[in-house]
mmCIF file of C-alpha atoms in Angstrom:
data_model
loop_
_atom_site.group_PDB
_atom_site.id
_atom_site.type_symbol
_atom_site.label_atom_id
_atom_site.label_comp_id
_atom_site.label_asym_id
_atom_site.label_seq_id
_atom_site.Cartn_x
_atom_site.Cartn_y
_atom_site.Cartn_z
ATOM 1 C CA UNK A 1 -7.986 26.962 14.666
ATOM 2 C CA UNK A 2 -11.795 26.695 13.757
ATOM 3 C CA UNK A 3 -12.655 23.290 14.286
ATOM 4 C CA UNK A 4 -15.025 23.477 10.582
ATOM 5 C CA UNK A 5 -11.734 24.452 9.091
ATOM 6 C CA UNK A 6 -9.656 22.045 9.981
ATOM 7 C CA UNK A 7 -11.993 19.322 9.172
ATOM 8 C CA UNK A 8 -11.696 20.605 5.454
ATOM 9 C CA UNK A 9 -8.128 20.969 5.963
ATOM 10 C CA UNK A 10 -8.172 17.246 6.865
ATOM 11 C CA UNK A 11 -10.672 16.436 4.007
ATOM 12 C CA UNK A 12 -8.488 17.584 1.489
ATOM 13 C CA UNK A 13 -5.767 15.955 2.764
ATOM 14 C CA UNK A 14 -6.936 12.779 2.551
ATOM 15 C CA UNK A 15 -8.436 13.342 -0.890
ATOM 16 C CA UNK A 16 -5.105 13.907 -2.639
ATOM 17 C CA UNK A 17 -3.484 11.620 -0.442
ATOM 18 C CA UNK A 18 -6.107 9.069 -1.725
ATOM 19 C CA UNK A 19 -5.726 10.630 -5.887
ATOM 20 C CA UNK A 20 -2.076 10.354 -5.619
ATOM 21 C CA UNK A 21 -1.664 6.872 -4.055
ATOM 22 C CA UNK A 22 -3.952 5.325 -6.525
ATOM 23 C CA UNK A 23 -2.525 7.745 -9.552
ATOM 24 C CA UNK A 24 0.425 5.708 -8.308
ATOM 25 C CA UNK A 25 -0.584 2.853 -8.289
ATOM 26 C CA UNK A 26 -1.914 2.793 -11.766
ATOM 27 C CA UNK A 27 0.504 4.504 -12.777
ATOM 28 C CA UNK A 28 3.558 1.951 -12.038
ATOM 29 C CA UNK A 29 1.231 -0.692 -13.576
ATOM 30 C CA UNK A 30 1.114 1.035 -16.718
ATOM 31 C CA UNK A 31 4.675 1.843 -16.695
ATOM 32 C CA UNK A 32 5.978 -1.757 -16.081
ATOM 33 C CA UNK A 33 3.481 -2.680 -19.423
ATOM 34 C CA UNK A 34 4.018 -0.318 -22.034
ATOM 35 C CA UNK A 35 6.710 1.522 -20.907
ATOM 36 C CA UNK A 36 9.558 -1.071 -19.761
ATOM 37 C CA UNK A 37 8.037 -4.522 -20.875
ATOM 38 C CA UNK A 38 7.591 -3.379 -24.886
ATOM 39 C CA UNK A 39 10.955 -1.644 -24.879
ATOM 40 C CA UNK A 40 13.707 -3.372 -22.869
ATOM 41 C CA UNK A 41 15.036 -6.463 -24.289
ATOM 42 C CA UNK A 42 16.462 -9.754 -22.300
ATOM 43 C CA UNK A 43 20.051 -7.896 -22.974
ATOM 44 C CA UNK A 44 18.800 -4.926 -20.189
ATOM 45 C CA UNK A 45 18.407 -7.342 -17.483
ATOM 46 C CA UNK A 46 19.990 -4.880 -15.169
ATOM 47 C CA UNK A 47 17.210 -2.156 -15.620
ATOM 48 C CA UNK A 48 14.864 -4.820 -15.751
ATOM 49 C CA UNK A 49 15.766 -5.668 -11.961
ATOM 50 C CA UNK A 50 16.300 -2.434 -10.484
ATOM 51 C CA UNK A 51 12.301 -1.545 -12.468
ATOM 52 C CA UNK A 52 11.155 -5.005 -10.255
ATOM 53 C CA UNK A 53 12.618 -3.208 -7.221
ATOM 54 C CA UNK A 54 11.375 0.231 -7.908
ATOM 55 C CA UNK A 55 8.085 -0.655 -9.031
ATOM 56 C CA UNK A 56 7.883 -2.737 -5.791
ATOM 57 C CA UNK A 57 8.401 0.030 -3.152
ATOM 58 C CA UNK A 58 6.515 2.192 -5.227
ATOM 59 C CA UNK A 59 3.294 -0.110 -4.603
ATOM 60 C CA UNK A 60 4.315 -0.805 -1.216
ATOM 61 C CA UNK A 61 3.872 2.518 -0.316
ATOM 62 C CA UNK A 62 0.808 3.671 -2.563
ATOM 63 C CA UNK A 63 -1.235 0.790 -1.847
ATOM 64 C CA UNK A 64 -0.886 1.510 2.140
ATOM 65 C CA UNK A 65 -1.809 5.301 1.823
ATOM 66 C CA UNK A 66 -4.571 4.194 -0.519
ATOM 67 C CA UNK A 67 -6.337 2.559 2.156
ATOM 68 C CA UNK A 68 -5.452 5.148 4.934
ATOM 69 C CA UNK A 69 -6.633 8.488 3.201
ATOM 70 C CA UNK A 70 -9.315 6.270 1.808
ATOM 71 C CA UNK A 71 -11.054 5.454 5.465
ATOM 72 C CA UNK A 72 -9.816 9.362 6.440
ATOM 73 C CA UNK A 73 -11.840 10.506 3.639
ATOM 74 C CA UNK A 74 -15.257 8.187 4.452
ATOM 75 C CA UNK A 75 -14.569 9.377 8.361
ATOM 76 C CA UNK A 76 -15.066 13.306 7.041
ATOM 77 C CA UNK A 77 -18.108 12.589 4.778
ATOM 78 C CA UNK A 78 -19.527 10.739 7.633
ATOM 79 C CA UNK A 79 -18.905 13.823 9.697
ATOM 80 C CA UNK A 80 -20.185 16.264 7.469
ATOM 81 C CA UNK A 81 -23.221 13.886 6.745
ATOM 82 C CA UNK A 82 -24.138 13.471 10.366
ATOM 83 C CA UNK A 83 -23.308 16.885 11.880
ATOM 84 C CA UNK A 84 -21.524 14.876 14.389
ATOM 85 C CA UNK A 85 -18.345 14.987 15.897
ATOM 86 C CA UNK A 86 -15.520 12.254 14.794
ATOM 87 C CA UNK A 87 -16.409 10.467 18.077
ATOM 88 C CA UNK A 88 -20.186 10.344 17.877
ATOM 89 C CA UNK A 89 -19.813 9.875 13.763
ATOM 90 C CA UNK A 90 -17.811 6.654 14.349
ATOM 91 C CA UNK A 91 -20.967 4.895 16.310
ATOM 92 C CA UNK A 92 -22.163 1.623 13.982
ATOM 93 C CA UNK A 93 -26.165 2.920 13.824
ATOM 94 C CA UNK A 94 -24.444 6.445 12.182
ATOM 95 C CA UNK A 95 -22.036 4.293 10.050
ATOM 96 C CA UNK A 96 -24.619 2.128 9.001
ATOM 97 C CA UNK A 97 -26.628 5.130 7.291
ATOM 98 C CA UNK A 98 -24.047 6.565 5.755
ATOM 99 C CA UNK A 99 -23.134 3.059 4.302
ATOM 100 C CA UNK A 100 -26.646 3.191 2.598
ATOM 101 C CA UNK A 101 -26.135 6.593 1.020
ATOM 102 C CA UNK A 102 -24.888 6.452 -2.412
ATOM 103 C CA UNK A 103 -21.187 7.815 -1.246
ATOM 104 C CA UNK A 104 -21.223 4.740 1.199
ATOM 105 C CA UNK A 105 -22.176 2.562 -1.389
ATOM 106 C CA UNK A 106 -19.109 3.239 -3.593
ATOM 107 C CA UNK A 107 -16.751 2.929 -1.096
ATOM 108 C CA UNK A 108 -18.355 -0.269 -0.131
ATOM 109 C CA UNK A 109 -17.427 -1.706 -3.839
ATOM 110 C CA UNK A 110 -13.810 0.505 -3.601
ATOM 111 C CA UNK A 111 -12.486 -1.260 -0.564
ATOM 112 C CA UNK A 112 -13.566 -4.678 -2.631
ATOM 113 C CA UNK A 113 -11.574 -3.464 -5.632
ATOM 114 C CA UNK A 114 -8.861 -2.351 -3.220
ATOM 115 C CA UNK A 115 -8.676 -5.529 -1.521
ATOM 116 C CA UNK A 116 -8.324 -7.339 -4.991
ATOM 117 C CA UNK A 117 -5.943 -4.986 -6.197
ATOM 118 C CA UNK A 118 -3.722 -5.408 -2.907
ATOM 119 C CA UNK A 119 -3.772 -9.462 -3.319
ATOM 120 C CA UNK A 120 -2.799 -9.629 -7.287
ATOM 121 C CA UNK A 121 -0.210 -6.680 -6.260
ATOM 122 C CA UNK A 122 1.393 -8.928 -3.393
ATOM 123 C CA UNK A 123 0.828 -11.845 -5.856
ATOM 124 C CA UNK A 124 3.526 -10.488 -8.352
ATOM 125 C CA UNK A 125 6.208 -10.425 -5.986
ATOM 126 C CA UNK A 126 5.616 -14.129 -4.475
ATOM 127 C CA UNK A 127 5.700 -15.426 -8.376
ATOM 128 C CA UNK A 128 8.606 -16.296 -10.393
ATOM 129 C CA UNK A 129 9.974 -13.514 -12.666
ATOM 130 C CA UNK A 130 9.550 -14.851 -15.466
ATOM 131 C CA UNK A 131 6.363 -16.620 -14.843
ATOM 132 C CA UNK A 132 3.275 -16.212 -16.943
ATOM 133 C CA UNK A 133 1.191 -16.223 -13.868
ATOM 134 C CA UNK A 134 3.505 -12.803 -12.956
ATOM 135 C CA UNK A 135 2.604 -11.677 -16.328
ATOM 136 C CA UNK A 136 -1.201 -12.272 -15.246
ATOM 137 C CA UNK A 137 -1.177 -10.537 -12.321
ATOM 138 C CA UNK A 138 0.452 -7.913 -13.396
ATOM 139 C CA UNK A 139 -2.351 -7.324 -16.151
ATOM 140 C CA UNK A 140 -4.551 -8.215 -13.198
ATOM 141 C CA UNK A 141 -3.766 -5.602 -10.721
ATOM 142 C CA UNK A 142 -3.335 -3.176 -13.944
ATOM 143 C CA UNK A 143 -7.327 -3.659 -14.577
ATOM 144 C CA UNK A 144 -8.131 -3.466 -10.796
ATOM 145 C CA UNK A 145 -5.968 -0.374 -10.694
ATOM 146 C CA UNK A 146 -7.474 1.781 -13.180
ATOM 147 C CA UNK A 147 -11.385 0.555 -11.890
ATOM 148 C CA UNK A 148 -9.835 2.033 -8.387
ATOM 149 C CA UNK A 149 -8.511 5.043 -10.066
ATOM 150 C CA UNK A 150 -11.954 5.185 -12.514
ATOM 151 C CA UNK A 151 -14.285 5.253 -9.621
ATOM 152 C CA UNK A 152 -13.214 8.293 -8.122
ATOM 153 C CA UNK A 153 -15.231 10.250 -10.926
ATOM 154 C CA UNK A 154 -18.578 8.822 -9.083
ATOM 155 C CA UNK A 155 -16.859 10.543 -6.067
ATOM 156 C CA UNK A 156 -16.854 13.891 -6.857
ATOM 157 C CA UNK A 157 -19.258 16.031 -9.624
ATOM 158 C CA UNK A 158 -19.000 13.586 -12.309
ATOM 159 C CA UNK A 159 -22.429 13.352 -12.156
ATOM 160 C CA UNK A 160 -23.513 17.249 -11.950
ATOM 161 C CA UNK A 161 -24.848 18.427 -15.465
ATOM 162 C CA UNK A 162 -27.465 17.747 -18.288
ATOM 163 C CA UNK A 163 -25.604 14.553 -19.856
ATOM 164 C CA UNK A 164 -23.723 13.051 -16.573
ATOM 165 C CA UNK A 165 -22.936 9.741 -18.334
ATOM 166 C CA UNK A 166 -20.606 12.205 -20.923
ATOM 167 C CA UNK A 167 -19.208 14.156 -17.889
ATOM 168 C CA UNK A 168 -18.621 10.930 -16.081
ATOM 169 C CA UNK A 169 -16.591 9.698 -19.361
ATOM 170 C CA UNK A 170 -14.882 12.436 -19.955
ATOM 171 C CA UNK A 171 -14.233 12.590 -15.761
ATOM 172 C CA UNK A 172 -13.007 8.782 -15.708
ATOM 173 C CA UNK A 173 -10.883 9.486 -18.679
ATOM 174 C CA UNK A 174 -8.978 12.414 -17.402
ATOM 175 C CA UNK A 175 -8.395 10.221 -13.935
ATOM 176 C CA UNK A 176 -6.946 7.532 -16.195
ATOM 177 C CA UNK A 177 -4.617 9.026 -18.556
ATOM 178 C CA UNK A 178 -3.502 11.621 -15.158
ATOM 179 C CA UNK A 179 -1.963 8.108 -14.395
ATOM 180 C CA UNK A 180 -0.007 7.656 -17.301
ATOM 181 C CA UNK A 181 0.816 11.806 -17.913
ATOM 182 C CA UNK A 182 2.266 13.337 -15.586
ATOM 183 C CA UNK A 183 2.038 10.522 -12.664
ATOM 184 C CA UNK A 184 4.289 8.043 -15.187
ATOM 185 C CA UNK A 185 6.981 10.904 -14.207
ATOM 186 C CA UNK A 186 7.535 9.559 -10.785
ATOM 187 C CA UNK A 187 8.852 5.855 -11.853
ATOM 188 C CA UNK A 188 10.576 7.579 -14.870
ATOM 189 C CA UNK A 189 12.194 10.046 -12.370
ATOM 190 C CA UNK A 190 13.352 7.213 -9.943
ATOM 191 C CA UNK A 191 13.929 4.630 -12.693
ATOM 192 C CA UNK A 192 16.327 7.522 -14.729
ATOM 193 C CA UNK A 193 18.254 8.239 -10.987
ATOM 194 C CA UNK A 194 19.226 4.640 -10.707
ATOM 195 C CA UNK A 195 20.457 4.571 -14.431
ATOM 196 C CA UNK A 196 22.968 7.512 -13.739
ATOM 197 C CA UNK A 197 24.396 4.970 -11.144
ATOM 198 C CA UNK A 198 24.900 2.799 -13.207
ATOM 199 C CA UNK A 199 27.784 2.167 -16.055
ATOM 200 C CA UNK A 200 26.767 3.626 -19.292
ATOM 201 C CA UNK A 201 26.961 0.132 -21.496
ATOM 202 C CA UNK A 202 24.928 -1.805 -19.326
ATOM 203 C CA UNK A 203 21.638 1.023 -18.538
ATOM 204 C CA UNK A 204 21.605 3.402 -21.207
ATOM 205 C CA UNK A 205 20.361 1.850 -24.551
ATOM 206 C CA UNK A 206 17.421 0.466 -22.212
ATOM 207 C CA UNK A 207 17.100 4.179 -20.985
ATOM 208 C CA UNK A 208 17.056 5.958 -24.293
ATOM 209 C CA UNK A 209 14.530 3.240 -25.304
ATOM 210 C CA UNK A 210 11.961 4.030 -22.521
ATOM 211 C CA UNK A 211 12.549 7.853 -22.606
ATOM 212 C CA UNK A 212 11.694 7.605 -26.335
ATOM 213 C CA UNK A 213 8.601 5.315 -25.570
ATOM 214 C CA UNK A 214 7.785 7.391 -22.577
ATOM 215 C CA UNK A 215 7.845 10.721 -24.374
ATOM 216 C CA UNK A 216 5.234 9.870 -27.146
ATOM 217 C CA UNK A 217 2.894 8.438 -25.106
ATOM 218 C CA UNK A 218 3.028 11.770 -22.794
ATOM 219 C CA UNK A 219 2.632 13.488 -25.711
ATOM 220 C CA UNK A 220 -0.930 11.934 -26.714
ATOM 221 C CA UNK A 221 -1.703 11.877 -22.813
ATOM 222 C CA UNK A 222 -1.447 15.597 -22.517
ATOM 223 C CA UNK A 223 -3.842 16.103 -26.054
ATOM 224 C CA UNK A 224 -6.682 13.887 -24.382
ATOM 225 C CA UNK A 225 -5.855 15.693 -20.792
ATOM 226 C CA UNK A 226 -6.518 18.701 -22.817
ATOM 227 C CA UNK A 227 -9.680 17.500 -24.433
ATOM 228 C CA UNK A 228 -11.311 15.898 -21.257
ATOM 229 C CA UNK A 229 -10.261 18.741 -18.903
ATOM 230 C CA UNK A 230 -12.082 21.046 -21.340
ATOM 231 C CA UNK A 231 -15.330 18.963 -21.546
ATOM 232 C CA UNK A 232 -15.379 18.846 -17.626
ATOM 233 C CA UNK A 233 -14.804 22.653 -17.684
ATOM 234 C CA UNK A 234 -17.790 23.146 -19.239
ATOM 235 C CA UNK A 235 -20.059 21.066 -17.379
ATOM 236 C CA UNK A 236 -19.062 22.885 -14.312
ATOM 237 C CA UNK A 237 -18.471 26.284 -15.429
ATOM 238 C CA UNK A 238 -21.487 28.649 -16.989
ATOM 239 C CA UNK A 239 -18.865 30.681 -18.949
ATOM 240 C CA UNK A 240 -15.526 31.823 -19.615
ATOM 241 C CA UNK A 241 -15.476 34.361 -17.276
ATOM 242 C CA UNK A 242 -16.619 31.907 -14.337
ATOM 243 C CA UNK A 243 -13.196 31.259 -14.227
ATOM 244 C CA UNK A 244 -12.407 34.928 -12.696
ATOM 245 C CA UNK A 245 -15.702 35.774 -10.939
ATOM 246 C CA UNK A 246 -16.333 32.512 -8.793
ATOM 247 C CA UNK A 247 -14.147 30.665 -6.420
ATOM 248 C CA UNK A 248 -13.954 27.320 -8.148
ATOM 249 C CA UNK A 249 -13.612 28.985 -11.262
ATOM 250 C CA UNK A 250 -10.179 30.635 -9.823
ATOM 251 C CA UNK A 251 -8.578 27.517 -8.030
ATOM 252 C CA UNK A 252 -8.961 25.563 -11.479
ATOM 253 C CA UNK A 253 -7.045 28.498 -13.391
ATOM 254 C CA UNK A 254 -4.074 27.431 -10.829
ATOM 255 C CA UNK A 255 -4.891 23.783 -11.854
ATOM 256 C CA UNK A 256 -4.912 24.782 -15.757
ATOM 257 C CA UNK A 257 -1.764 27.094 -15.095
ATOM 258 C CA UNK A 258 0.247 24.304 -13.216
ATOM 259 C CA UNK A 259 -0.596 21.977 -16.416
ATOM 260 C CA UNK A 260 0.788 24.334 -18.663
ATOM 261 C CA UNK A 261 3.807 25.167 -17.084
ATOM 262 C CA UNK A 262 4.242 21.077 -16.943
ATOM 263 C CA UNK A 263 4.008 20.665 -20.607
ATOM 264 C CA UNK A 264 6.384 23.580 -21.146
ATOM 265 C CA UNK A 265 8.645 21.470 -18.861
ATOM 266 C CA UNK A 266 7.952 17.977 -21.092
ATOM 267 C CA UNK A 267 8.683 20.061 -24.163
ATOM 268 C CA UNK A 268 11.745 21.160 -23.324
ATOM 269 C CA UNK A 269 12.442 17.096 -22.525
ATOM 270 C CA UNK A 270 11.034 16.298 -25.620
ATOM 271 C CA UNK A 271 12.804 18.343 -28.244
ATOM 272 C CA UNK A 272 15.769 19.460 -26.549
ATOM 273 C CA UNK A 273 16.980 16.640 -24.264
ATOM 274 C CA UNK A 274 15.394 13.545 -25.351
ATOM 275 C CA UNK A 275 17.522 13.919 -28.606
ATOM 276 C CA UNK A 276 20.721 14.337 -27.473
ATOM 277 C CA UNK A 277 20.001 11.529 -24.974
ATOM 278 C CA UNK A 278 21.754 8.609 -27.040
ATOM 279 C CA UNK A 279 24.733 10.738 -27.970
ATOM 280 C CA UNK A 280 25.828 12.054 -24.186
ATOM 281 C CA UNK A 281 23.486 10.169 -21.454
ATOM 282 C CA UNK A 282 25.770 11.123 -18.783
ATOM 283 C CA UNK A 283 25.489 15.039 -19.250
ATOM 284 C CA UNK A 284 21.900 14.726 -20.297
ATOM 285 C CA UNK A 285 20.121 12.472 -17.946
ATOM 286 C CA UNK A 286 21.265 14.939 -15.021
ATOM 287 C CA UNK A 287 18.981 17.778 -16.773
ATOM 288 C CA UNK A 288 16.664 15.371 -17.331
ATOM 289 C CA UNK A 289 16.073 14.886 -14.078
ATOM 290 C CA UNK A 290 16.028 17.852 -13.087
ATOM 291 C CA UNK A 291 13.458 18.828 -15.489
ATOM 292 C CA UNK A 292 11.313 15.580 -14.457
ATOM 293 C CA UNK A 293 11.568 16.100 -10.665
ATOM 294 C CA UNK A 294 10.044 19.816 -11.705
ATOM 295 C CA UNK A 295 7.323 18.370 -13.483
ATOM 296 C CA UNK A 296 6.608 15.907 -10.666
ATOM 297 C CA UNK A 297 6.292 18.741 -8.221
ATOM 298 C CA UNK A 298 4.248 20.660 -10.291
ATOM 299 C CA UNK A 299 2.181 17.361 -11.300
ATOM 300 C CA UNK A 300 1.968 17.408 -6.670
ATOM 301 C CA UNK A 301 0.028 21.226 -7.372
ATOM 302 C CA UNK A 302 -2.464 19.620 -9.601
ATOM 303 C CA UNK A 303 -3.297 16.758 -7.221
ATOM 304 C CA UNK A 304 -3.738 19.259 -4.227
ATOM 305 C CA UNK A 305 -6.079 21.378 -6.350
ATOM 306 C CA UNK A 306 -7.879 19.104 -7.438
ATOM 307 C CA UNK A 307 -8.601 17.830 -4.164
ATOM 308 C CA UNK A 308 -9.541 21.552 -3.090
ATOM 309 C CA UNK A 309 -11.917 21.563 -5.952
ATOM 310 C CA UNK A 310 -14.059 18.671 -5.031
ATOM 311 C CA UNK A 311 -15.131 20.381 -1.987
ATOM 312 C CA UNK A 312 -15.992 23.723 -3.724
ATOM 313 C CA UNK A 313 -19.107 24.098 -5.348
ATOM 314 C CA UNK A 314 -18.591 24.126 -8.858
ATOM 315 C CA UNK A 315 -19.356 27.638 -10.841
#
């Protein structure tokens, strides 16, 4: 294989790698806050543990790949920067210059933010459970999260255009909401699995509560996805028909057309399961899940395209 090629292959790679794992891990933050701590009572102490658990793994996994995709990612600009190979890229003078570029620069203050986020995230899990110093850190790592997840506009062409201060709002935006809509699916998903283990007396008023909770918020999240994905459309397209004539304007049609045929998925959650949730949770969950793990695979599409389309020039 072409060795240019797979260097892009690689670059992408690492680039949704690196959006997913911190999607993730602002994404369980926000989940544990508004999602299971405003809507499960002391009475739900069983879905309270198995969330602790969950939410756990979930960071012990995303905050690792974080890191990784995030030095595979500075290895391949430094590549492409230098014209050199990995070897000859990875020598300190060639590091140093690409630290002093303004890529370098921001992933000089990510890996801070990182590091910060990785302490208050190992910080929860040392404290006592129903500590308000857990409580802290939890809003803690929740702030560091989404400035980890925020950054990533300055990464890509949140700056291109005539106003890049409104691009890189409407950029940031989209990144943070992503997190809640449709990356909240994936501790949903997981969370609503354990549930159907579970008898129905001691999980399900908890789950009907955060499936209820869960679906409104989605329902706002994919309005302002709308909006924001729109605004950054038309920064980075000409026109309409960009969208058919160039190639960036065709691999964000897939990203639009993956969206769409997520929300068709939530609706069908939201006005055909979600309501018949309370009256037969054992029948309904298992659609539900089905219906979620589809949304979280097609919520995987967006994340790989929109790696692909940081690397394309836009239309």
């Amino acid at each position: 294989m072409d060795t240019t090629l797979t260097t892009m292959i690689w670059f992408i790679a690492a680039r949704a790698v690196h959006f997913g794992s911190c999607l993730i891990v602002f994404g369980v933050c926000w989940f544990d806050r508004f999602a299971i701590t405003a809507r499960v009572g002391r009475e739900s102490g069983v879905v309270v543990r198995a969330w602790e658990r969950i939410a756990a793994r979930l960071m012990l996994v995303a905050l690792p790949l974080a890191a990784i995709s995030g030095v595979a990612w500075f290895v391949v600009v430094a590549m492409n920067m230098s014209g050199l190979s990995l070897h000859q890229a990875m020598q300190p003078h060639v590091l140093r210059l690409v630290f002093q570029t303004r890529f370098g620069r921001l992933w000089q203050w990510r890996v801070i933010c990182w590091l910060a986020t990785a302490l208050a995230a190992g910080g929860i899990y040392f404290s006592s459970a129903k500590s308000r110093v857990r409580s802290a850190l939890i809003w803690l790592t929740f702030v560091l999260g989404a400035v980890l997840l925020g950054s990533l506009a300055w990464s890509g062409h949140g700056q291109d255009g005539n106003r890049p201060q409104w691009h890189l709002l409407a950029d940031t935006s989209h990144l943070l909401v992503a997190a809640v809509w449709p990356t909240g699916l994936l501790p949903f998903g997981i969370l609503l699995l354990f549930l159907r283990r579970t008898p129905a007396d001691e999980g399900w008023p908890a789950a009907s509560q955060i499936t209820n909770r869960f679906s409104s918020i989605s329902l706002a999240s994919v309005a302002i996805l709308a909006a924001t994905g729109f605004v950054n459309s038309c920064y980075m397209l000409r026109s309409v028909s960009d969208l058919f004539s160039t190639t960036y304007g065709r691999v964000l049609l897939a990203k639009i057309t993956f969206f769409l045929l997520a929300v068709c998925l939530g609706a069908v959650n939201l006005l055909l399961l979600k309501p018949r949730l309370a009256r037969r949770p054992a029948k309904i969950a298992g659609k539900l899940q089905i219906t979620t793990t589809a949304e979280i695979v097609l919520a995987t599409a967006v994340v790989v395209v929109v790696a692909l389309l940081g690397t394309l020039p836009p239309g």
